[in-house]
Amino acid sequence: HAHYQHQGPDPYLVQLVLELRGALDLARLRRALDALLARHASLRTAFVQDRLGRPLQLVLARCTMPWLHHDLRELAPAERAAHAASLEAQDLHTRFALERAPLMRATLLVLGPDEHRLLLSQHHALGDGWSGPLLFDDLVRLYRHDGRPEALEPPPSLREYLAWLQAQDREGARSGWAQ
């Protein structure tokens, strides 16, 4: 569906807005975001079409999190709030190119010395409401461990999941859903 509509808001763009209070180490946050991509192969996925128009899922070996940083501390409170709202809306209306991974980005708004807003935006093809809390938990743990993946248990294997999915009875599933 994402290939059919190219104008206006993308209904498959999901934006999570996190209000962060307290000291924040920006370099550590960036390392944690990159480590999140390194940890989960599904977040390094792009979608292309072959010569017959069939969709193909490509998983990059590595990539970094697209990152924007806006320091709004010097603005007056009303101007800061308006500019932050404008940046959030702009991010929400910036589409992803499905053929370029990652289909996820981070934007940090610095609102005060101990007040930050992190926008985590992704294409819905990467995950849903069930996977969001798991990824957020991993991000927090990676931040606590300075982006060191060895501090966390290994994640489930995307390759093994896709192999399992391919082995499932498609006709049985279609029949079950039809009933």
Coordinates of C-alpha atoms in Angstrom, one line a residue:
H1 CA 0.0 0.0 0.0
A2 CA 2.9 2.4 0.7
H3 CA 3.9 2.3 -3.0
Y4 CA 0.5 3.5 -4.2
Q5 CA 0.1 6.8 -2.4
H6 CA 2.9 9.3 -2.7
Q7 CA 1.3 12.5 -1.6
G8 CA 0.1 13.7 1.8
P9 CA 0.7 12.1 5.1
D10 CA 1.9 8.5 5.1
P11 CA -0.6 6.4 7.1
Y12 CA 2.1 3.8 7.7
L13 CA 4.5 6.3 9.5
V14 CA 4.6 5.7 13.2
Q15 CA 6.0 8.5 15.4
L16 CA 6.8 7.9 19.1
V17 CA 7.3 11.1 21.1
L18 CA 9.3 10.5 24.3
E19 CA 9.6 13.2 27.0
L20 CA 13.0 12.8 28.7
R21 CA 13.7 14.5 32.0
G22 CA 17.2 14.8 33.6
A23 CA 20.7 14.8 32.3
L24 CA 21.1 13.2 28.8
D25 CA 24.3 12.2 27.2
L26 CA 23.8 12.8 23.5
A27 CA 26.8 10.8 22.3
R28 CA 25.7 7.9 24.5
L29 CA 22.1 8.1 23.1
R30 CA 23.5 8.0 19.5
R31 CA 25.6 5.0 20.3
A32 CA 22.5 3.3 21.9
L33 CA 20.4 4.1 18.8
D34 CA 23.1 2.7 16.4
A35 CA 23.4 -0.4 18.7
L36 CA 19.6 -0.9 18.5
L37 CA 19.9 -1.1 14.7
A38 CA 22.9 -3.5 15.0
R39 CA 21.0 -5.6 17.4
H40 CA 17.8 -6.1 15.4
A41 CA 18.2 -7.2 11.7
S42 CA 14.5 -6.3 11.1
L43 CA 15.3 -2.6 11.7
R44 CA 18.0 -2.7 8.9
T45 CA 15.4 -3.8 6.4
A46 CA 14.5 -2.1 3.0
F47 CA 11.9 -3.2 0.6
V48 CA 12.5 -3.2 -3.2
Q49 CA 10.8 -4.8 -6.2
D50 CA 12.3 -7.3 -8.5
R51 CA 12.0 -7.1 -12.3
L52 CA 8.5 -8.7 -12.1
G53 CA 7.3 -6.3 -9.5
R54 CA 7.4 -8.7 -6.6
P55 CA 8.5 -7.3 -3.3
L56 CA 11.9 -8.3 -1.9
Q57 CA 13.1 -7.7 1.7
L58 CA 16.7 -6.6 1.9
V59 CA 18.5 -6.7 5.3
L60 CA 21.6 -4.6 5.4
A61 CA 24.6 -5.9 7.4
R62 CA 24.9 -2.6 9.1
C63 CA 23.7 1.0 9.0
T64 CA 23.5 3.9 11.3
M65 CA 20.4 5.7 12.7
P66 CA 19.5 8.8 10.8
W67 CA 19.8 11.6 13.4
L68 CA 18.6 15.2 13.7
H69 CA 19.4 17.4 16.7
H70 CA 17.6 20.7 17.4
D71 CA 18.7 22.8 20.4
L72 CA 15.8 25.1 21.2
R73 CA 17.0 26.3 24.6
E74 CA 17.7 29.9 23.5
L75 CA 14.1 30.4 22.3
A76 CA 11.4 32.1 24.5
P77 CA 9.0 29.5 26.0
A78 CA 6.1 30.2 23.6
E79 CA 8.4 30.2 20.6
R80 CA 10.1 27.1 21.8
A81 CA 6.8 25.2 22.1
A82 CA 5.7 26.4 18.7
H83 CA 9.0 25.5 17.0
A84 CA 9.0 22.0 18.7
A85 CA 5.4 21.4 17.5
S86 CA 6.4 22.4 14.0
L87 CA 9.4 20.1 14.0
E88 CA 7.3 17.2 15.3
A89 CA 4.8 17.8 12.5
Q90 CA 7.5 18.1 9.9
D91 CA 9.0 14.8 11.0
L92 CA 5.6 13.1 11.0
H93 CA 5.1 14.2 7.3
T94 CA 8.5 13.2 6.1
R95 CA 8.0 9.9 4.3
F96 CA 10.4 7.0 4.2
A97 CA 11.8 5.7 0.9
L98 CA 11.1 2.0 1.3
E99 CA 14.1 1.0 -0.8
R100 CA 16.5 2.8 1.6
A101 CA 17.2 1.3 5.1
P102 CA 16.8 2.1 7.8
L103 CA 13.1 2.9 7.7
M104 CA 13.6 4.5 11.1
R105 CA 15.0 7.8 12.3
A106 CA 15.6 9.8 15.5
T107 CA 15.1 13.5 16.2
L108 CA 16.2 15.0 19.5
L109 CA 14.7 18.3 20.6
V110 CA 16.6 20.0 23.4
L111 CA 14.1 22.1 25.3
G112 CA 16.0 22.9 28.5
P113 CA 19.1 21.7 30.4
D114 CA 17.2 18.7 31.7
E115 CA 14.3 18.6 29.3
H116 CA 14.4 16.7 26.0
R117 CA 12.0 15.3 23.5
L118 CA 13.0 12.3 21.4
L119 CA 11.1 11.6 18.3
L120 CA 11.5 8.0 17.1
S121 CA 9.8 7.6 13.7
Q122 CA 9.6 4.4 11.7
H123 CA 7.6 2.8 8.9
H124 CA 4.9 0.4 10.1
A125 CA 6.6 -2.4 8.1
L126 CA 9.3 -2.6 10.7
G127 CA 7.0 -3.3 13.6
D128 CA 3.7 -2.8 15.3
G129 CA 2.3 -1.9 18.7
W130 CA 3.6 -5.2 20.2
S131 CA 7.2 -4.7 19.1
G132 CA 7.5 -1.0 20.1
P133 CA 7.8 -1.6 23.9
L134 CA 10.4 -4.3 23.3
L135 CA 12.5 -2.0 21.2
F136 CA 12.1 0.8 23.7
D137 CA 13.2 -1.5 26.5
D138 CA 16.3 -2.5 24.4
L139 CA 17.1 1.2 23.7
V140 CA 17.0 2.1 27.4
R141 CA 19.2 -0.9 28.3
L142 CA 21.6 -0.1 25.5
Y143 CA 21.8 3.5 26.8
R144 CA 22.5 2.3 30.3
H145 CA 25.3 0.1 28.9
D146 CA 26.7 2.8 26.6
G147 CA 25.6 1.0 23.5
R148 CA 27.5 -2.2 24.3
P149 CA 25.4 -5.1 22.8
E150 CA 27.2 -7.8 24.8
A151 CA 25.5 -6.3 27.9
L152 CA 22.2 -7.7 26.7
E153 CA 21.1 -11.2 25.9
P154 CA 21.1 -12.1 22.2
P155 CA 18.0 -11.1 20.3
P156 CA 15.8 -13.6 18.5
S157 CA 17.1 -14.4 15.0
L158 CA 15.3 -12.7 12.1
R159 CA 16.7 -15.4 9.7
E160 CA 15.3 -18.2 11.8
Y161 CA 11.9 -16.5 12.1
L162 CA 11.7 -15.9 8.3
A163 CA 12.7 -19.6 7.7
W164 CA 9.9 -20.7 10.1
L165 CA 7.4 -18.4 8.4
Q166 CA 8.3 -19.8 5.0
A167 CA 7.7 -23.3 6.3
Q168 CA 4.1 -22.6 7.4
D169 CA 1.1 -23.9 5.7
R170 CA -0.1 -21.0 3.6
E171 CA -3.2 -22.6 2.2
G172 CA -4.2 -23.8 5.7
A173 CA -3.7 -20.2 7.0
R174 CA -5.8 -18.8 4.1
S175 CA -8.5 -21.3 4.8
G176 CA -8.5 -20.5 8.5
W177 CA -8.7 -16.8 7.9
A178 CA -11.5 -17.2 5.4
Q179 CA -13.5 -19.2 7.9

